[in-house]
mmCIF file of C-alpha atoms in Angstrom:
data_model
loop_
_atom_site.group_PDB
_atom_site.id
_atom_site.type_symbol
_atom_site.label_atom_id
_atom_site.label_comp_id
_atom_site.label_asym_id
_atom_site.label_seq_id
_atom_site.Cartn_x
_atom_site.Cartn_y
_atom_site.Cartn_z
ATOM 1 C CA UNK A 461 -11.430 -47.040 32.252
ATOM 2 C CA UNK A 462 -9.834 -48.819 29.316
ATOM 3 C CA UNK A 463 -9.982 -47.568 25.765
ATOM 4 C CA UNK A 464 -10.356 -49.879 22.829
ATOM 5 C CA UNK A 465 -7.701 -50.100 20.161
ATOM 6 C CA UNK A 466 -10.089 -48.216 17.836
ATOM 7 C CA UNK A 467 -9.997 -45.107 20.090
ATOM 8 C CA UNK A 468 -6.233 -44.940 20.716
ATOM 9 C CA UNK A 469 -5.174 -43.801 17.245
ATOM 10 C CA UNK A 470 -7.773 -41.012 17.322
ATOM 11 C CA UNK A 471 -6.423 -39.716 20.626
ATOM 12 C CA UNK A 472 -2.863 -39.995 19.332
ATOM 13 C CA UNK A 473 -3.768 -38.144 16.165
ATOM 14 C CA UNK A 474 -5.465 -35.401 18.154
ATOM 15 C CA UNK A 475 -2.458 -34.983 20.457
ATOM 16 C CA UNK A 476 -0.144 -34.888 17.459
ATOM 17 C CA UNK A 477 -2.237 -32.179 15.795
ATOM 18 C CA UNK A 478 -2.259 -30.106 18.985
ATOM 19 C CA UNK A 479 1.492 -30.505 19.202
ATOM 20 C CA UNK A 480 1.869 -29.271 15.617
ATOM 21 C CA UNK A 481 -0.253 -26.196 16.325
ATOM 22 C CA UNK A 482 1.764 -25.490 19.467
ATOM 23 C CA UNK A 483 5.004 -25.726 17.480
ATOM 24 C CA UNK A 484 3.611 -23.445 14.767
ATOM 25 C CA UNK A 485 2.706 -20.829 17.352
ATOM 26 C CA UNK A 486 6.150 -20.973 18.983
ATOM 27 C CA UNK A 487 7.930 -20.501 15.654
ATOM 28 C CA UNK A 488 5.457 -17.963 14.277
ATOM 29 C CA UNK A 489 7.101 -14.920 12.656
ATOM 30 C CA UNK A 490 5.623 -11.920 14.462
ATOM 31 C CA UNK A 491 8.057 -9.283 13.160
ATOM 32 C CA UNK A 492 5.879 -7.733 10.455
ATOM 33 C CA UNK A 493 2.802 -7.709 12.679
ATOM 34 C CA UNK A 494 4.745 -5.947 15.459
ATOM 35 C CA UNK A 495 6.018 -3.308 12.995
ATOM 36 C CA UNK A 496 2.455 -2.850 11.758
ATOM 37 C CA UNK A 497 1.170 -2.299 15.309
ATOM 38 C CA UNK A 498 3.904 0.268 15.984
ATOM 39 C CA UNK A 499 3.142 2.166 12.761
ATOM 40 C CA UNK A 500 -0.623 2.108 13.372
ATOM 41 C CA UNK A 501 -0.060 3.329 16.938
ATOM 42 C CA UNK A 502 2.092 6.205 15.692
ATOM 43 C CA UNK A 503 -0.489 6.912 13.000
ATOM 44 C CA UNK A 504 -3.421 7.140 15.433
ATOM 45 C CA UNK A 505 -1.380 9.252 17.855
ATOM 46 C CA UNK A 506 -0.320 11.577 15.038
ATOM 47 C CA UNK A 507 -3.854 11.755 13.587
ATOM 48 C CA UNK A 508 -5.200 12.894 16.953
ATOM 49 C CA UNK A 509 -2.774 15.803 16.817
ATOM 50 C CA UNK A 510 -3.402 16.612 13.147
ATOM 51 C CA UNK A 511 -7.166 16.879 13.733
ATOM 52 C CA UNK A 512 -7.091 18.322 17.250
ATOM 53 C CA UNK A 513 -8.432 21.734 16.201
ATOM 54 C CA UNK A 514 -11.037 21.181 13.502
ATOM 55 C CA UNK A 515 -12.091 17.617 14.374
ATOM 56 C CA UNK A 516 -13.419 17.871 17.930
ATOM 57 C CA UNK A 517 -16.828 16.519 16.938
ATOM 58 C CA UNK A 518 -15.987 14.194 14.052
ATOM 59 C CA UNK A 519 -13.289 12.118 15.729
ATOM 60 C CA UNK A 520 -11.498 10.908 12.597
ATOM 61 C CA UNK A 521 -9.023 8.929 14.688
ATOM 62 C CA UNK A 522 -11.970 6.921 16.046
ATOM 63 C CA UNK A 523 -12.946 6.000 12.488
ATOM 64 C CA UNK A 524 -9.347 4.961 11.879
ATOM 65 C CA UNK A 525 -9.440 2.778 14.980
ATOM 66 C CA UNK A 526 -12.643 1.167 13.712
ATOM 67 C CA UNK A 527 -11.009 0.354 10.375
ATOM 68 C CA UNK A 528 -8.010 -1.016 12.234
ATOM 69 C CA UNK A 529 -10.319 -3.313 14.213
ATOM 70 C CA UNK A 530 -11.852 -4.565 10.961
ATOM 71 C CA UNK A 531 -8.327 -5.067 9.634
ATOM 72 C CA UNK A 532 -7.373 -7.196 12.636
ATOM 73 C CA UNK A 533 -10.363 -9.443 12.012
ATOM 74 C CA UNK A 534 -9.405 -9.817 8.340
ATOM 75 C CA UNK A 535 -5.809 -10.532 9.374
ATOM 76 C CA UNK A 536 -6.965 -13.518 11.412
ATOM 77 C CA UNK A 537 -8.943 -14.798 8.422
ATOM 78 C CA UNK A 538 -6.037 -14.314 6.017
ATOM 79 C CA UNK A 539 -3.615 -16.163 8.296
ATOM 80 C CA UNK A 540 -5.804 -19.273 8.576
ATOM 81 C CA UNK A 541 -5.649 -20.746 5.030
ATOM 82 C CA UNK A 542 -2.502 -21.335 2.994
ATOM 83 C CA UNK A 543 -1.660 -18.315 0.830
ATOM 84 C CA UNK A 544 -1.843 -20.510 -2.287
ATOM 85 C CA UNK A 545 -5.608 -19.896 -2.148
ATOM 86 C CA UNK A 546 -4.788 -16.455 -3.575
ATOM 87 C CA UNK A 547 -3.261 -18.139 -6.613
ATOM 88 C CA UNK A 548 -6.491 -20.059 -7.245
ATOM 89 C CA UNK A 549 -8.666 -16.954 -6.840
ATOM 90 C CA UNK A 550 -6.309 -14.380 -8.401
ATOM 91 C CA UNK A 551 -8.278 -13.680 -11.573
ATOM 92 C CA UNK A 552 -11.594 -13.646 -9.722
ATOM 93 C CA UNK A 553 -10.254 -11.017 -7.292
ATOM 94 C CA UNK A 554 -8.874 -8.992 -10.193
ATOM 95 C CA UNK A 555 -12.111 -8.914 -12.199
ATOM 96 C CA UNK A 556 -14.204 -8.310 -9.065
ATOM 97 C CA UNK A 557 -12.114 -5.210 -8.336
ATOM 98 C CA UNK A 558 -12.375 -4.199 -11.979
ATOM 99 C CA UNK A 559 -16.171 -4.295 -11.691
ATOM 100 C CA UNK A 560 -15.942 -2.074 -8.612
ATOM 101 C CA UNK A 561 -13.803 0.440 -10.511
ATOM 102 C CA UNK A 562 -16.421 0.610 -13.259
ATOM 103 C CA UNK A 563 -19.131 0.975 -10.602
ATOM 104 C CA UNK A 564 -17.241 3.946 -9.143
ATOM 105 C CA UNK A 565 -17.497 5.788 -12.465
ATOM 106 C CA UNK A 566 -21.217 4.972 -12.734
ATOM 107 C CA UNK A 567 -22.582 5.328 -9.203
ATOM 108 C CA UNK A 568 -19.594 6.452 -7.152
ATOM 109 C CA UNK A 569 -19.577 9.291 -4.647
ATOM 110 C CA UNK A 570 -17.738 12.510 -5.492
ATOM 111 C CA UNK A 571 -15.559 14.574 -3.187
ATOM 112 C CA UNK A 572 -13.261 17.515 -3.970
ATOM 113 C CA UNK A 573 -13.865 17.076 -7.702
ATOM 114 C CA UNK A 574 -12.985 13.365 -7.795
ATOM 115 C CA UNK A 575 -15.218 10.303 -7.978
ATOM 116 C CA UNK A 576 -13.303 7.535 -6.173
ATOM 117 C CA UNK A 577 -15.607 6.020 -3.568
ATOM 118 C CA UNK A 578 -18.535 3.625 -3.300
ATOM 119 C CA UNK A 579 -20.872 4.073 -0.341
ATOM 120 C CA UNK A 580 -22.159 1.179 1.779
ATOM 121 C CA UNK A 581 -24.409 2.558 4.487
ATOM 122 C CA UNK A 582 -22.165 4.726 6.630
ATOM 123 C CA UNK A 583 -18.965 3.344 5.089
ATOM 124 C CA UNK A 584 -17.109 4.430 1.987
ATOM 125 C CA UNK A 585 -14.744 2.145 0.104
ATOM 126 C CA UNK A 586 -12.111 3.229 -2.387
ATOM 127 C CA UNK A 587 -11.728 0.292 -4.840
ATOM 128 C CA UNK A 588 -8.558 1.755 -6.378
ATOM 129 C CA UNK A 589 -6.715 1.046 -3.100
ATOM 130 C CA UNK A 590 -7.638 -2.646 -3.191
ATOM 131 C CA UNK A 591 -6.844 -2.771 -6.922
ATOM 132 C CA UNK A 592 -3.142 -2.278 -6.163
ATOM 133 C CA UNK A 593 -3.084 -5.536 -4.209
ATOM 134 C CA UNK A 594 -5.300 -7.320 -6.753
ATOM 135 C CA UNK A 595 -2.929 -6.409 -9.590
ATOM 136 C CA UNK A 596 0.049 -7.816 -7.650
ATOM 137 C CA UNK A 597 -1.806 -11.069 -6.929
ATOM 138 C CA UNK A 598 -2.842 -11.313 -10.591
ATOM 139 C CA UNK A 599 0.701 -10.730 -11.875
ATOM 140 C CA UNK A 600 2.140 -13.244 -9.406
ATOM 141 C CA UNK A 601 -0.372 -15.806 -10.673
ATOM 142 C CA UNK A 602 0.367 -15.025 -14.323
ATOM 143 C CA UNK A 603 4.143 -15.399 -13.981
ATOM 144 C CA UNK A 604 4.291 -18.235 -11.420
ATOM 145 C CA UNK A 605 4.322 -20.998 -14.062
ATOM 146 C CA UNK A 606 5.920 -18.952 -16.851
ATOM 147 C CA UNK A 607 9.664 -19.518 -17.135
ATOM 148 C CA UNK A 608 12.103 -17.905 -19.525
ATOM 149 C CA UNK A 609 15.880 -18.088 -19.631
ATOM 150 C CA UNK A 610 16.495 -15.322 -22.146
ATOM 151 C CA UNK A 611 14.269 -12.705 -20.545
ATOM 152 C CA UNK A 612 10.830 -11.409 -21.519
ATOM 153 C CA UNK A 613 10.281 -9.791 -24.884
ATOM 154 C CA UNK A 614 7.822 -7.093 -25.885
ATOM 155 C CA UNK A 615 5.181 -9.624 -26.969
ATOM 156 C CA UNK A 616 5.520 -11.512 -23.692
ATOM 157 C CA UNK A 617 4.567 -8.385 -21.750
ATOM 158 C CA UNK A 618 1.541 -7.377 -23.831
ATOM 159 C CA UNK A 619 -1.044 -9.378 -21.860
ATOM 160 C CA UNK A 620 0.267 -8.568 -18.355
ATOM 161 C CA UNK A 621 0.696 -4.982 -19.522
ATOM 162 C CA UNK A 622 -2.962 -4.937 -20.539
ATOM 163 C CA UNK A 623 -3.958 -6.370 -17.143
ATOM 164 C CA UNK A 624 -2.240 -3.364 -15.569
ATOM 165 C CA UNK A 625 -3.227 -0.705 -18.105
ATOM 166 C CA UNK A 626 -7.000 -1.291 -17.858
ATOM 167 C CA UNK A 627 -7.355 -0.597 -14.104
ATOM 168 C CA UNK A 628 -4.729 2.163 -14.289
ATOM 169 C CA UNK A 629 -6.770 3.862 -17.029
ATOM 170 C CA UNK A 630 -10.012 3.561 -15.054
ATOM 171 C CA UNK A 631 -8.285 5.055 -12.008
ATOM 172 C CA UNK A 632 -6.828 7.975 -13.982
ATOM 173 C CA UNK A 633 -10.341 8.828 -15.210
ATOM 174 C CA UNK A 634 -11.613 9.212 -11.589
ATOM 175 C CA UNK A 635 -9.145 11.156 -11.500
ATOM 176 C CA UNK A 636 -6.539 9.581 -9.201
ATOM 177 C CA UNK A 637 -3.150 9.994 -10.825
ATOM 178 C CA UNK A 638 -1.200 9.003 -7.709
ATOM 179 C CA UNK A 639 -2.737 5.532 -7.331
ATOM 180 C CA UNK A 640 -2.429 4.871 -11.067
ATOM 181 C CA UNK A 641 1.271 5.767 -10.945
ATOM 182 C CA UNK A 642 1.800 3.436 -7.964
ATOM 183 C CA UNK A 643 0.247 0.550 -9.935
ATOM 184 C CA UNK A 644 2.401 1.295 -13.001
ATOM 185 C CA UNK A 645 5.566 1.667 -10.892
ATOM 186 C CA UNK A 646 4.828 -1.625 -9.102
ATOM 187 C CA UNK A 647 4.377 -3.393 -12.435
ATOM 188 C CA UNK A 648 7.625 -1.921 -13.806
ATOM 189 C CA UNK A 649 9.562 -2.976 -10.690
ATOM 190 C CA UNK A 650 8.237 -6.535 -10.827
ATOM 191 C CA UNK A 651 9.082 -6.781 -14.526
ATOM 192 C CA UNK A 652 12.667 -5.669 -13.897
ATOM 193 C CA UNK A 653 12.979 -8.382 -11.276
ATOM 194 C CA UNK A 654 11.642 -10.969 -13.740
ATOM 195 C CA UNK A 655 14.320 -9.958 -16.252
ATOM 196 C CA UNK A 656 13.250 -8.105 -19.373
ATOM 197 C CA UNK A 657 15.403 -8.105 -22.500
ATOM 198 C CA UNK A 658 17.499 -4.988 -23.047
ATOM 199 C CA UNK A 659 15.988 -4.357 -26.482
ATOM 200 C CA UNK A 660 12.511 -4.578 -24.965
ATOM 201 C CA UNK A 661 13.407 -2.023 -22.281
ATOM 202 C CA UNK A 662 14.674 0.338 -24.968
ATOM 203 C CA UNK A 663 11.468 -0.053 -27.004
ATOM 204 C CA UNK A 664 9.294 0.537 -23.930
ATOM 205 C CA UNK A 665 11.367 3.589 -22.972
ATOM 206 C CA UNK A 666 11.054 5.005 -26.496
ATOM 207 C CA UNK A 667 7.274 4.426 -26.534
ATOM 208 C CA UNK A 668 6.950 6.113 -23.126
ATOM 209 C CA UNK A 669 8.983 9.115 -24.295
ATOM 210 C CA UNK A 670 6.752 9.487 -27.351
ATOM 211 C CA UNK A 671 3.542 9.068 -25.353
ATOM 212 C CA UNK A 672 4.401 11.441 -22.479
ATOM 213 C CA UNK A 673 3.641 14.715 -24.313
ATOM 214 C CA UNK A 674 0.261 13.342 -25.422
ATOM 215 C CA UNK A 675 -0.521 12.105 -21.913
ATOM 216 C CA UNK A 676 0.430 15.505 -20.508
ATOM 217 C CA UNK A 677 -1.827 17.408 -22.915
ATOM 218 C CA UNK A 678 -4.800 15.033 -23.116
ATOM 219 C CA UNK A 679 -4.629 12.639 -20.164
ATOM 220 C CA UNK A 680 -4.067 15.127 -17.344
ATOM 221 C CA UNK A 681 -6.560 17.578 -15.909
ATOM 222 C CA UNK A 682 -5.595 21.285 -15.939
ATOM 223 C CA UNK A 683 -4.934 21.290 -12.172
ATOM 224 C CA UNK A 684 -2.692 18.202 -12.539
ATOM 225 C CA UNK A 685 -0.635 19.923 -15.228
ATOM 226 C CA UNK A 686 -0.381 22.977 -12.986
ATOM 227 C CA UNK A 687 0.921 20.817 -10.149
ATOM 228 C CA UNK A 688 3.758 19.580 -12.333
ATOM 229 C CA UNK A 689 4.626 23.137 -13.328
ATOM 230 C CA UNK A 690 4.519 24.404 -9.736
ATOM 231 C CA UNK A 691 6.758 21.524 -8.635
ATOM 232 C CA UNK A 692 9.587 23.051 -10.650
ATOM 233 C CA UNK A 693 8.983 26.497 -9.147
ATOM 234 C CA UNK A 694 6.362 26.568 -6.359
ATOM 235 C CA UNK A 695 7.160 30.217 -5.562
ATOM 236 C CA UNK A 696 5.855 31.237 -9.001
ATOM 237 C CA UNK A 697 2.329 30.863 -7.578
ATOM 238 C CA UNK A 698 2.744 30.814 -3.764
ATOM 239 C CA UNK A 699 -0.955 31.398 -3.026
ATOM 240 C CA UNK A 700 -2.247 29.045 -5.707
ATOM 241 C CA UNK A 701 -0.781 25.843 -7.142
ATOM 242 C CA UNK A 702 2.451 26.187 -5.160
ATOM 243 C CA UNK A 703 0.758 26.763 -1.797
ATOM 244 C CA UNK A 704 0.552 23.115 -0.668
ATOM 245 C CA UNK A 705 4.171 22.392 -1.456
ATOM 246 C CA UNK A 706 5.455 25.577 0.207
ATOM 247 C CA UNK A 707 3.476 25.058 3.429
ATOM 248 C CA UNK A 708 4.518 21.406 3.578
ATOM 249 C CA UNK A 709 8.218 22.241 3.231
ATOM 250 C CA UNK A 710 7.864 24.921 5.918
ATOM 251 C CA UNK A 711 6.300 22.353 8.272
ATOM 252 C CA UNK A 712 9.000 19.748 7.658
ATOM 253 C CA UNK A 713 11.849 22.226 7.989
ATOM 254 C CA UNK A 714 10.497 23.993 11.068
ATOM 255 C CA UNK A 715 10.651 20.768 13.064
ATOM 256 C CA UNK A 716 14.461 21.026 13.033
ATOM 257 C CA UNK A 717 16.234 18.411 15.193
ATOM 258 C CA UNK A 718 13.753 17.479 17.929
ATOM 259 C CA UNK A 719 10.474 19.055 16.772
ATOM 260 C CA UNK A 720 8.088 21.541 18.332
ATOM 261 C CA UNK A 721 6.321 18.972 20.489
ATOM 262 C CA UNK A 722 3.067 17.039 20.372
ATOM 263 C CA UNK A 723 0.116 19.209 19.236
ATOM 264 C CA UNK A 724 2.420 22.233 19.058
ATOM 265 C CA UNK A 725 2.985 22.306 15.312
ATOM 266 C CA UNK A 726 1.873 25.720 14.046
ATOM 267 C CA UNK A 727 1.404 24.708 10.406
ATOM 268 C CA UNK A 728 -1.170 22.036 11.249
ATOM 269 C CA UNK A 729 -2.775 23.508 14.368
ATOM 270 C CA UNK A 730 -3.315 26.880 12.661
ATOM 271 C CA UNK A 731 -4.533 25.205 9.452
ATOM 272 C CA UNK A 732 -1.829 26.601 7.189
ATOM 273 C CA UNK A 733 -1.049 23.068 6.009
ATOM 274 C CA UNK A 734 -3.798 21.639 3.735
ATOM 275 C CA UNK A 735 -4.926 18.003 3.835
ATOM 276 C CA UNK A 736 -2.716 17.494 6.867
ATOM 277 C CA UNK A 737 -4.619 14.391 7.986
ATOM 278 C CA UNK A 738 -4.233 12.564 4.641
ATOM 279 C CA UNK A 739 -1.571 13.308 2.009
ATOM 280 C CA UNK A 740 0.505 15.641 4.202
ATOM 281 C CA UNK A 741 0.384 13.663 7.446
ATOM 282 C CA UNK A 742 4.176 13.239 7.387
ATOM 283 C CA UNK A 743 4.537 17.039 7.462
ATOM 284 C CA UNK A 744 2.597 17.096 10.736
ATOM 285 C CA UNK A 745 4.800 14.355 12.192
ATOM 286 C CA UNK A 746 8.033 16.031 11.058
ATOM 287 C CA UNK A 747 7.034 19.415 12.485
ATOM 288 C CA UNK A 748 6.184 17.956 15.887
ATOM 289 C CA UNK A 749 8.967 15.375 16.240
ATOM 290 C CA UNK A 750 11.725 16.829 14.080
ATOM 291 C CA UNK A 751 14.579 15.035 12.353
ATOM 292 C CA UNK A 752 15.017 12.470 15.124
ATOM 293 C CA UNK A 753 11.352 11.463 15.073
ATOM 294 C CA UNK A 754 11.302 11.339 11.263
ATOM 295 C CA UNK A 755 14.426 9.187 11.235
ATOM 296 C CA UNK A 756 12.821 6.797 13.734
ATOM 297 C CA UNK A 757 9.778 6.506 11.483
ATOM 298 C CA UNK A 758 12.027 5.850 8.493
ATOM 299 C CA UNK A 759 13.775 3.052 10.390
ATOM 300 C CA UNK A 760 10.410 1.413 11.054
ATOM 301 C CA UNK A 761 9.537 1.592 7.360
ATOM 302 C CA UNK A 762 12.974 0.266 6.490
ATOM 303 C CA UNK A 763 12.404 -2.648 8.861
ATOM 304 C CA UNK A 764 9.100 -3.372 7.122
ATOM 305 C CA UNK A 765 10.713 -3.345 3.661
ATOM 306 C CA UNK A 766 13.747 -5.432 4.674
ATOM 307 C CA UNK A 767 11.598 -8.043 6.414
ATOM 308 C CA UNK A 768 9.270 -8.144 3.417
ATOM 309 C CA UNK A 769 12.202 -8.754 1.069
ATOM 310 C CA UNK A 770 13.440 -11.473 3.422
ATOM 311 C CA UNK A 771 10.043 -13.168 3.164
ATOM 312 C CA UNK A 772 10.276 -13.038 -0.629
ATOM 313 C CA UNK A 773 13.830 -14.419 -0.618
ATOM 314 C CA UNK A 774 12.929 -17.330 1.675
ATOM 315 C CA UNK A 775 9.703 -18.192 -0.119
ATOM 316 C CA UNK A 776 9.397 -21.831 -1.236
ATOM 317 C CA UNK A 777 7.640 -21.136 -4.538
ATOM 318 C CA UNK A 778 7.584 -18.553 -7.328
ATOM 319 C CA UNK A 779 4.070 -17.358 -6.559
ATOM 320 C CA UNK A 780 4.986 -16.583 -2.952
ATOM 321 C CA UNK A 781 8.171 -14.859 -4.084
ATOM 322 C CA UNK A 782 6.421 -12.618 -6.639
ATOM 323 C CA UNK A 783 3.511 -11.944 -4.296
ATOM 324 C CA UNK A 784 5.839 -10.818 -1.505
ATOM 325 C CA UNK A 785 7.989 -8.783 -3.868
ATOM 326 C CA UNK A 786 4.941 -7.008 -5.302
ATOM 327 C CA UNK A 787 3.607 -6.137 -1.854
ATOM 328 C CA UNK A 788 6.979 -4.775 -0.731
ATOM 329 C CA UNK A 789 7.094 -2.728 -3.940
ATOM 330 C CA UNK A 790 3.681 -1.198 -3.177
ATOM 331 C CA UNK A 791 4.919 -0.077 0.249
ATOM 332 C CA UNK A 792 8.227 1.169 -1.188
ATOM 333 C CA UNK A 793 6.665 3.431 -3.800
ATOM 334 C CA UNK A 794 4.063 4.774 -1.374
ATOM 335 C CA UNK A 795 6.760 5.762 1.118
ATOM 336 C CA UNK A 796 9.070 7.256 -1.519
ATOM 337 C CA UNK A 797 6.369 9.220 -3.370
ATOM 338 C CA UNK A 798 4.569 10.514 -0.258
ATOM 339 C CA UNK A 799 7.688 11.638 1.606
ATOM 340 C CA UNK A 800 9.191 12.970 -1.605
ATOM 341 C CA UNK A 801 6.189 15.155 -2.398
ATOM 342 C CA UNK A 802 5.816 16.588 1.133
ATOM 343 C CA UNK A 803 9.505 17.579 1.100
ATOM 344 C CA UNK A 804 9.246 19.155 -2.352
ATOM 345 C CA UNK A 805 11.392 16.499 -4.038
ATOM 346 C CA UNK A 806 8.538 15.109 -6.157
ATOM 347 C CA UNK A 807 5.327 16.556 -7.655
ATOM 348 C CA UNK A 808 2.194 16.422 -5.512
ATOM 349 C CA UNK A 809 0.110 13.514 -6.796
ATOM 350 C CA UNK A 810 -1.979 12.546 -3.758
ATOM 351 C CA UNK A 811 -0.435 9.322 -2.432
ATOM 352 C CA UNK A 812 -1.123 8.335 1.214
ATOM 353 C CA UNK A 813 1.600 7.300 3.647
ATOM 354 C CA UNK A 814 0.983 3.668 4.737
ATOM 355 C CA UNK A 815 -0.544 3.308 8.228
ATOM 356 C CA UNK A 816 -0.272 7.064 8.957
ATOM 357 C CA UNK A 817 -2.556 8.822 6.473
ATOM 358 C CA UNK A 818 -6.253 8.907 7.316
ATOM 359 C CA UNK A 819 -8.369 6.626 5.139
ATOM 360 C CA UNK A 820 -10.119 3.343 5.803
ATOM 361 C CA UNK A 821 -9.485 1.737 2.419
ATOM 362 C CA UNK A 822 -5.803 2.661 2.464
ATOM 363 C CA UNK A 823 -5.342 1.342 6.006
ATOM 364 C CA UNK A 824 -7.264 -1.844 5.257
ATOM 365 C CA UNK A 825 -5.186 -2.516 2.137
ATOM 366 C CA UNK A 826 -1.935 -2.028 4.058
ATOM 367 C CA UNK A 827 -3.109 -4.376 6.815
ATOM 368 C CA UNK A 828 -4.078 -7.038 4.252
ATOM 369 C CA UNK A 829 -0.645 -6.697 2.642
ATOM 370 C CA UNK A 830 1.088 -7.330 5.980
ATOM 371 C CA UNK A 831 -1.234 -10.285 6.700
ATOM 372 C CA UNK A 832 -0.374 -11.883 3.347
ATOM 373 C CA UNK A 833 3.364 -11.334 3.878
ATOM 374 C CA UNK A 834 3.072 -12.939 7.322
ATOM 375 C CA UNK A 835 1.194 -15.883 5.813
ATOM 376 C CA UNK A 836 3.965 -16.420 3.253
ATOM 377 C CA UNK A 837 6.622 -16.096 5.980
ATOM 378 C CA UNK A 838 4.998 -18.819 8.049
ATOM 379 C CA UNK A 839 4.148 -21.200 5.216
ATOM 380 C CA UNK A 840 6.124 -24.137 6.556
ATOM 381 C CA UNK A 841 4.569 -23.745 9.999
ATOM 382 C CA UNK A 842 0.973 -23.679 8.766
ATOM 383 C CA UNK A 843 -1.319 -26.510 7.761
#
């Protein structure tokens, strides 16, 4: 059967498009997705151990698997369009998350003295987790077309500072000091990368030094102030404010070189270690797998950070660069703060460890971050 000249170009165009898709798939950067799968696998495996005693009926690891499945579906959706769509919707995403933060204070669900969640049927979302990513997208949008050779002055940072301060303030009120600090640390890191004038840094540092005593007295809850005090000397109140830190350090140290073995950690299995499925999940891992296992986990996180920085460095535009840098910064501060607090090197502020700590919103945010980084990495191979 012969085809007319009108049909030939269509067939040629279709074959060309299929060839382009095939080439994109062959050159697709899978590194970050593979690291994510490894970390999620370790996280589920570790969560099963952490909740083996008190969670026989609840099955928290099953909930985590469900959230991971939702995350995989969102990953596919995020990878389809070009990441520049985030630039066009940056402010919408920011204000939508801001509305959710206000809704948390009005109709949110309380747990352990904090109001951080919004309920949807059987699900609970924590908007503050998604706000971290929204702030990064918003800042990347704000600075993508703004160029300065001399560095940013104090006035230049007022508006972006306000964009960060408003959600950080709403999150502190919940109260959720850890997430607020992550947002502020991410903003500070991005600003240092963008080059801030020395005089401006000095002014900001002076303002922070003046404000800290007021924040300590007025902004922090009594139990938060006690946590800071017990960080300096946890043995001063070993059965009270210093208990979490002491038990966590015992768990980490008792793992020694090779660990006690899977589901054989006494601190977690005998419930000496509090919140061992969320904030102190690394303590469980360290006790069971020891220094060697912890070092392996650190190498995986290091691989994630290095690959993320490589994506930022190779990005073709400023928005992609700042977006990737901000996401890497979120992961960096989460890892540093969480591991630091469980080893007694930093105050306990309630920051989850990416991909390991139990929590649907935290896991979903981390998965979205990896999906966006992968999208940026494969920009030139995508339509």
